[in-house]
Short mmCIF file of C-alpha atoms and ligand atoms in Angstrom, two decimals:
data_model
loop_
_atom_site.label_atom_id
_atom_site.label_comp_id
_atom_site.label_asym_id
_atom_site.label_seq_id
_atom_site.Cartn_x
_atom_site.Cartn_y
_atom_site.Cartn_z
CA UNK A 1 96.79 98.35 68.56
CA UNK A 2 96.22 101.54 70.46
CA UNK A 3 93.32 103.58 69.44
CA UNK A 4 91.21 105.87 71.09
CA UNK A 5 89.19 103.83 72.79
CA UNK A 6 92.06 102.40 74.60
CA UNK A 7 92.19 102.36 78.15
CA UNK A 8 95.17 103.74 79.82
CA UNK A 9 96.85 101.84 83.46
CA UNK A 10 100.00 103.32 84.50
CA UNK A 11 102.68 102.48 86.90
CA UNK A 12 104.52 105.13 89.26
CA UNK A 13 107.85 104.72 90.46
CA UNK A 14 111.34 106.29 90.78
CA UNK A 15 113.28 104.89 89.53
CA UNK A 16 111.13 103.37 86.93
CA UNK A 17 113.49 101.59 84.03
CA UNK A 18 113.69 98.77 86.16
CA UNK A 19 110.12 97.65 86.68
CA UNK A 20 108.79 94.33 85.48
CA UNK A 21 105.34 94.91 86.02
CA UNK A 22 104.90 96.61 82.51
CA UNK A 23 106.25 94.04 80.75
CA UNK A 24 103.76 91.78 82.75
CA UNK A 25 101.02 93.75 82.69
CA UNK A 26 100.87 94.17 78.64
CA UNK A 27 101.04 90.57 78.54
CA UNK A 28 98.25 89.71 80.32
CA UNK A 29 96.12 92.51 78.81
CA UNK A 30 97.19 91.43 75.59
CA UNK A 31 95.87 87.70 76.89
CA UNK A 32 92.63 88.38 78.33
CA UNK A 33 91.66 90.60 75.05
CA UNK A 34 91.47 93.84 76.79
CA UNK A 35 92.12 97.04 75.29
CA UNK A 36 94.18 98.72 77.48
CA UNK A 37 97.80 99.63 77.39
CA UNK A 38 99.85 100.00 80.69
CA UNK A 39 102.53 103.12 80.70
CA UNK A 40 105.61 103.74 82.69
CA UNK A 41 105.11 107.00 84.90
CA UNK A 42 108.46 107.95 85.84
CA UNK A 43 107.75 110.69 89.38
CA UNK A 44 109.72 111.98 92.11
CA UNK A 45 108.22 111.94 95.31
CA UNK A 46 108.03 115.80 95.48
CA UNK A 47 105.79 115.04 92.57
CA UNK A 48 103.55 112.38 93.66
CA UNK A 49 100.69 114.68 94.93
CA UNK A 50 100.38 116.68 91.80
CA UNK A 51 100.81 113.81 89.43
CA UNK A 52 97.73 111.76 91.35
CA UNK A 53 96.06 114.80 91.39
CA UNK A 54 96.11 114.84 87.48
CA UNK A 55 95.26 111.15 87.47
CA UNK A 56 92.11 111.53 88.85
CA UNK A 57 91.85 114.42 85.72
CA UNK A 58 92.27 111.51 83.15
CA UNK A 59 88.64 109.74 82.26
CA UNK A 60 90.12 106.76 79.86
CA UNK A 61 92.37 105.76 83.19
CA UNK A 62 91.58 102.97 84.83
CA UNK A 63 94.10 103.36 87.62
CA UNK A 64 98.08 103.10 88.42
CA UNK A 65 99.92 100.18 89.76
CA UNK A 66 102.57 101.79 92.83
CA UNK A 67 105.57 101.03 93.31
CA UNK A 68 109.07 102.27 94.99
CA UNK A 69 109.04 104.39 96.46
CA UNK A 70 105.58 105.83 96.66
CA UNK A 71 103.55 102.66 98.19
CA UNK A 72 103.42 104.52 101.90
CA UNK A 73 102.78 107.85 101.00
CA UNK A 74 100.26 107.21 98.24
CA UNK A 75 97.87 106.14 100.82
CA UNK A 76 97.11 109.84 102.41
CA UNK A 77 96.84 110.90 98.52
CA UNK A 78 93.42 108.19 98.30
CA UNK A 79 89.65 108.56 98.67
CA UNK A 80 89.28 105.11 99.77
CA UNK A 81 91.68 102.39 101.09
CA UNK A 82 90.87 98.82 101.71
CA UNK A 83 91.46 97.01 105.11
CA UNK A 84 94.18 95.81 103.90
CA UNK A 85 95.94 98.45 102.34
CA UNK A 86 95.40 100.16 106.28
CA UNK A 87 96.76 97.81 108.11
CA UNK A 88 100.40 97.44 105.95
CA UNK A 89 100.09 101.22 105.77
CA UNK A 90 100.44 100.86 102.03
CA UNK A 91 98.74 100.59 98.89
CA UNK A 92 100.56 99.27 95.31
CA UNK A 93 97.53 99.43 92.94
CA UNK A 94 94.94 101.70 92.46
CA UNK A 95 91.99 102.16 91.22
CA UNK A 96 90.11 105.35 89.39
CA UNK A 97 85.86 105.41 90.06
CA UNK A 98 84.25 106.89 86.68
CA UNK A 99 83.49 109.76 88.99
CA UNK A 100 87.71 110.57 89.50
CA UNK A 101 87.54 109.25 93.09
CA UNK A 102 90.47 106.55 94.13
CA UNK A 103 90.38 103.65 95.66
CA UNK A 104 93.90 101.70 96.57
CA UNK A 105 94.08 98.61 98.00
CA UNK A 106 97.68 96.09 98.36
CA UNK A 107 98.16 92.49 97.23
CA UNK A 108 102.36 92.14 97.89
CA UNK A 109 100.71 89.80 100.65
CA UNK A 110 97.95 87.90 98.75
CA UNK A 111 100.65 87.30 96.29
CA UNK A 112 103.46 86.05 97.99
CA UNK A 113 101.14 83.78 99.39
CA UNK A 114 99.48 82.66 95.93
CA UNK A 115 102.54 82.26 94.81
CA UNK A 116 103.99 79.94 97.20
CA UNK A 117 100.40 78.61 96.94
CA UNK A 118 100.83 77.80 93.21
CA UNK A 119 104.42 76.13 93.93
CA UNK A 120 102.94 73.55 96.57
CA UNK A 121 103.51 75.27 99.58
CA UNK A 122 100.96 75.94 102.29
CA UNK A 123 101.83 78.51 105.75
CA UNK A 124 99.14 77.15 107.83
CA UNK A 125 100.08 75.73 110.28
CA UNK A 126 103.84 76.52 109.91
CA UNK A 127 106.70 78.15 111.87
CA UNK A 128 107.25 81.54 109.68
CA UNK A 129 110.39 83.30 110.21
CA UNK A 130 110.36 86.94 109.00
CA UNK A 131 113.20 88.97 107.85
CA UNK A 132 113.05 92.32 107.10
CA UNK A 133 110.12 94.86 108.62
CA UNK A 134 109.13 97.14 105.53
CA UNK A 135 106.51 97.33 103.75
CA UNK A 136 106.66 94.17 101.76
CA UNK A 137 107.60 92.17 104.84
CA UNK A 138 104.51 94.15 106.57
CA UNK A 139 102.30 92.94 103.37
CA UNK A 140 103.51 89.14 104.11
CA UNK A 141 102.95 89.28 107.84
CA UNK A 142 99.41 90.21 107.99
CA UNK A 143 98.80 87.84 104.67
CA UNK A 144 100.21 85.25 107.27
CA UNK A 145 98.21 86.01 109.83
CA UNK A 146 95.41 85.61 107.71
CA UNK A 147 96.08 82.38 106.25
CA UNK A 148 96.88 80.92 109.69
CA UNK A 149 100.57 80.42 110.07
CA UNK A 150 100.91 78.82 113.48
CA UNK A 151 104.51 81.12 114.47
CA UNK A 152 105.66 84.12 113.24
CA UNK A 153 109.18 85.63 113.92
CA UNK A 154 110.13 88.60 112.76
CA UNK A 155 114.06 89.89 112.49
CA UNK A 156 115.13 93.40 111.01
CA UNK A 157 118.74 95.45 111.42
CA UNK A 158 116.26 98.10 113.06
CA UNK A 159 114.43 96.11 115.71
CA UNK A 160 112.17 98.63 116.79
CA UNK A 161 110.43 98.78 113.49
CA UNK A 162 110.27 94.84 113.99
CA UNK A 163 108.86 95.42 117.36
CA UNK A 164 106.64 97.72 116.07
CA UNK A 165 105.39 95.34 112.79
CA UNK A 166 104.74 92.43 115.72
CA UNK A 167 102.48 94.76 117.52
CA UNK A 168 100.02 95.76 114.94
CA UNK A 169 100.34 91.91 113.95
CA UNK A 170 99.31 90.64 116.65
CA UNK A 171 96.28 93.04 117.68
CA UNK A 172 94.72 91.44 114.58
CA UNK A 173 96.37 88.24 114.98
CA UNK A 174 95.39 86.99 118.12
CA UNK A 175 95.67 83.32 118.35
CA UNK A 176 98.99 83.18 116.25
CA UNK A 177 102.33 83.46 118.10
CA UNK A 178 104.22 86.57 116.55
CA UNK A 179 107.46 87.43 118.40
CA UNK A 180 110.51 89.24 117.00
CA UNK A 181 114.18 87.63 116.96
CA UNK A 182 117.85 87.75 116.33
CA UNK A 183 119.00 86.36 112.91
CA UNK A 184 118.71 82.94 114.17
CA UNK A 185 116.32 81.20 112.23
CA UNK A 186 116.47 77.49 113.95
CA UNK A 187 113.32 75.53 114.26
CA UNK A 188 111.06 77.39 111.69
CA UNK A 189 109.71 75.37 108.64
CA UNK A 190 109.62 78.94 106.67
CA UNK A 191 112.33 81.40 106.36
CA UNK A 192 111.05 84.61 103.80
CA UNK A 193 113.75 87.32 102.97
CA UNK A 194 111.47 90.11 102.52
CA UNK A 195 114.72 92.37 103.42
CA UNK A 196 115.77 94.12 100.13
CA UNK A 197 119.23 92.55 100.21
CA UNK A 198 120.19 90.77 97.26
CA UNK A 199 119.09 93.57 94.91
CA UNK A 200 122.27 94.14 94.30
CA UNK A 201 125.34 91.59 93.61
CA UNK A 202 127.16 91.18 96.44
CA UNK A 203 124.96 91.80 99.45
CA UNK A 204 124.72 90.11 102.75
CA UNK A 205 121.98 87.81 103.77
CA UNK A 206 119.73 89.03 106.28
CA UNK A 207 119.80 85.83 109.11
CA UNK A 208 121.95 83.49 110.20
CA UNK A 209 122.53 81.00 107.23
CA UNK A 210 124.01 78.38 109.46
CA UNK A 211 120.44 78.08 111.40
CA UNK A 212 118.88 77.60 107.92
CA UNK A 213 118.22 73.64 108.31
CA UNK A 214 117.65 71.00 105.60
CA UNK A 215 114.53 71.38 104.28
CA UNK A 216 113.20 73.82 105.17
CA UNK A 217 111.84 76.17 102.85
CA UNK A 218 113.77 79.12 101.75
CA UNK A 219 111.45 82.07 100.44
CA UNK A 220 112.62 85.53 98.44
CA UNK A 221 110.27 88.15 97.73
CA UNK A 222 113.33 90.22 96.11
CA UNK A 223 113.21 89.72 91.98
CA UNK A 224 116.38 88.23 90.31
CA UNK A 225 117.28 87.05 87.38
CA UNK A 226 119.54 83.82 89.13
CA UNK A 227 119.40 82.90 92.65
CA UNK A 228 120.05 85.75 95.26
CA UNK A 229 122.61 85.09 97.41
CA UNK A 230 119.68 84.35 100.31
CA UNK A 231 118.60 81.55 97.89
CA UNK A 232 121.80 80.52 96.80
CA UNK A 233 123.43 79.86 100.42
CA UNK A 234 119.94 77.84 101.54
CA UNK A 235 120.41 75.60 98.94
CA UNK A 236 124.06 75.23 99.29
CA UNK A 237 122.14 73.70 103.12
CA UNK A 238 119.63 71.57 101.57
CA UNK A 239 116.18 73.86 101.87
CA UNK A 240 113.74 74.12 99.29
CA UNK A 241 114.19 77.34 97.39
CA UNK A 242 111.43 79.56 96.30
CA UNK A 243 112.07 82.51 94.13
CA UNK A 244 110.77 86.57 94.24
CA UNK A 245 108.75 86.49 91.02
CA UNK A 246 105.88 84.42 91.69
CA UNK A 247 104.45 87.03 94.22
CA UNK A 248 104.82 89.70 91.35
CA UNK A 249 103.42 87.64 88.94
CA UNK A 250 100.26 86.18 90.95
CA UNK A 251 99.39 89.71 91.65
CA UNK A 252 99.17 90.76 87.87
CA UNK A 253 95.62 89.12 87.31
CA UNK A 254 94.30 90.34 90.88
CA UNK A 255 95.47 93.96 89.95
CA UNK A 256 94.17 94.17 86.58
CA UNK A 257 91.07 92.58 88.26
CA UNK A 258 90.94 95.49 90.96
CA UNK A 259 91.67 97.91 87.89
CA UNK A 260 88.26 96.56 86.36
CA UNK A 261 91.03 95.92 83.88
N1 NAP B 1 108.37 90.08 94.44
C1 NAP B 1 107.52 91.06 94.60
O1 NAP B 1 106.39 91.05 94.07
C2 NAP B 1 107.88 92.21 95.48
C3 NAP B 1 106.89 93.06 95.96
C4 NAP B 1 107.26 94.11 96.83
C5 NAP B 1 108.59 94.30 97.14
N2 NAP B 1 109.52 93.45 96.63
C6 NAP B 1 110.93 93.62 96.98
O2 NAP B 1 111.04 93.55 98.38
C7 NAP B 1 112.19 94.28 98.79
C8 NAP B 1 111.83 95.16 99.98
O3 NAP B 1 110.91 96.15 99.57
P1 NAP B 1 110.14 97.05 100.62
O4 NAP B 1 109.16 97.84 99.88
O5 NAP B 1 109.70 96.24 101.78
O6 NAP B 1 111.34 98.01 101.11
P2 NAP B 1 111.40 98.86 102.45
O7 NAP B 1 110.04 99.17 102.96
O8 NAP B 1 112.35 99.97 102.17
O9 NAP B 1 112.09 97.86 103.54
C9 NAP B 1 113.41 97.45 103.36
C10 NAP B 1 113.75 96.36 104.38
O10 NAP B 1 115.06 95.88 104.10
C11 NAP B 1 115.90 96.08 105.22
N3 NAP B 1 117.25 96.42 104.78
C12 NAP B 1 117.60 97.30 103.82
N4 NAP B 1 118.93 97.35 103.70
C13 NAP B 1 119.45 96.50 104.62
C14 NAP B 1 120.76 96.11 105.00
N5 NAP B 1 121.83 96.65 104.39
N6 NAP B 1 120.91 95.21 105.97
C15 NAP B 1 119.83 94.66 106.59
N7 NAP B 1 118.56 94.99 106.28
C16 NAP B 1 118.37 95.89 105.32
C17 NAP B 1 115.26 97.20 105.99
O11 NAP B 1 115.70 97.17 107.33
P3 NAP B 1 115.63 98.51 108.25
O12 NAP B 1 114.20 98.59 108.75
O13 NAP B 1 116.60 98.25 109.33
O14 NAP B 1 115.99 99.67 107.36
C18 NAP B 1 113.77 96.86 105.83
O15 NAP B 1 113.41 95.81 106.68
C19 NAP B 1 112.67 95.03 97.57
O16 NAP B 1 113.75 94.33 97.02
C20 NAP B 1 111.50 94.96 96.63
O17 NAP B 1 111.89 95.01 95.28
C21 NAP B 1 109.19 92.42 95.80
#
């Protein structure tokens, strides 16, 4: 029950009747007995500025989840942003100091990792190929440098932006192998479509799905309700399939944890 007491999260995004973090979000507040409600914030980017700027304004907030598309340009809007949310260049959660001041930080890395994590499967070690060089496949790249994947190729339709993500990767990577490819993805153990084809019915697959061999493992970060058709064609090949919402989900408790939630 909301009263006044109630602490207020919110989520910004456009478009915003699509998110599943509210749904979430509620859930989990609801579970760990915490009064606080999380609201859809529905904001153009031509808004962003002025709607964090009333944010700060708002002393029963205890921050904003960020989604599309504001993750990148939130980040110049923010007192304080943690290593990681520097080195991806983005932040999708934030948090509001008593005093108004703003601190974001990013976990689309952390959690794609706990989430594979939580399904058995380890990167260390492993031969990770990349597709896709935005920011979520930026978030996943640095959260595999971290947890010591042994190879890391990355593939994008722009390859200068993939040449560019392998750069800053490896001057914080050193001892990994990071390299950027064609859509070939022979002879990795780990192939991650963090591309955001398969949003929509119908779309291509990022790579090469006849270098996709048997058993290996066959990772989305995009969120569907059946198999995207990245998921669907590995498993026609025999890989291991693992699906987009984990990493959304694993980040819920480390948010609401940021969030002092
Ligand atoms: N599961 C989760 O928790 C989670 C978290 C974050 C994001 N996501 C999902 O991850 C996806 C990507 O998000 P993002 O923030 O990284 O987006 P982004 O920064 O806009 O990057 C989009 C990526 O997709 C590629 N791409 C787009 N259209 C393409 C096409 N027609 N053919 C080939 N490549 C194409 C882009 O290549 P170019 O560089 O060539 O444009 C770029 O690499 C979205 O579906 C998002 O919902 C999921």
């Amino acid at each position: 029950v909301i009263s006044g007491r109630t602490a207020v999260l919110a989520i910004l995004g456009d478009p915003i009747a699509h998110a599943r973090a509210p749904g979430l979000v509620n859930a989990a507040l609801a579970e760990r007995g915490c009064d606080a409600v999380l609201v859809p914030m529905h904001v153009a980017s031509d808004g962003l500025a002025a709607a964090v700027r009333g944010l700060r304004m708002v002393r029963n907030l205890k921050g904003a989840v960020v989604t599309m598309p504001h993750k990148t340009a939130v980040v110049t809007l923010l007192d304080e942003v943690t290593p990681e949310g520097r080195q991806v260049g983005a932040c999708n959660v934030v948090r509001r100091e008593p005093d108004g001041r703003l601190v974001g930080t990013i976990y689309d890395g952390d959690g794609f990792i706990a989430g594979l994590a939580r399904a058995g499967h380890g990167v260390r070690g492993r031969r990770v190929f990349l597709a896709g060089a935005g920011g979520a496949a930026a978030a996943i790249a640095f959260a595999l440098g971290k947890e010591g994947a042994a190879v890391l190729t990355i593939h994008n339709r722009t390859a200068a932006r993939a040449e560019g993500l392998a750069a800053r990767v490896r001057a914080v990577w050193p001892r990994g192998e990071v390299r950027t490819g064609g859509p070939d993805a022979r002879e990795h153990d780990v192939v991650v479509n963090a591309t955001s084809l398969g949003m929509k019915a119908g779309d291509a697959v990022p790579l090469d799905v006849g270098s996709l061999a048997p058993g290996t493992l066959a990772a989305e970060v995009v969120i569907s309700d059946g198999p995207t058709p990245f998921l669907a064609a590995a498993a026609e090949r025999g890989c291991a399939i693992h699906h987009g919402r984990p990493m959304l989900v694993e980040q819920i408790g480390l948010m609401l944890d940021f969030m002092g939630a």
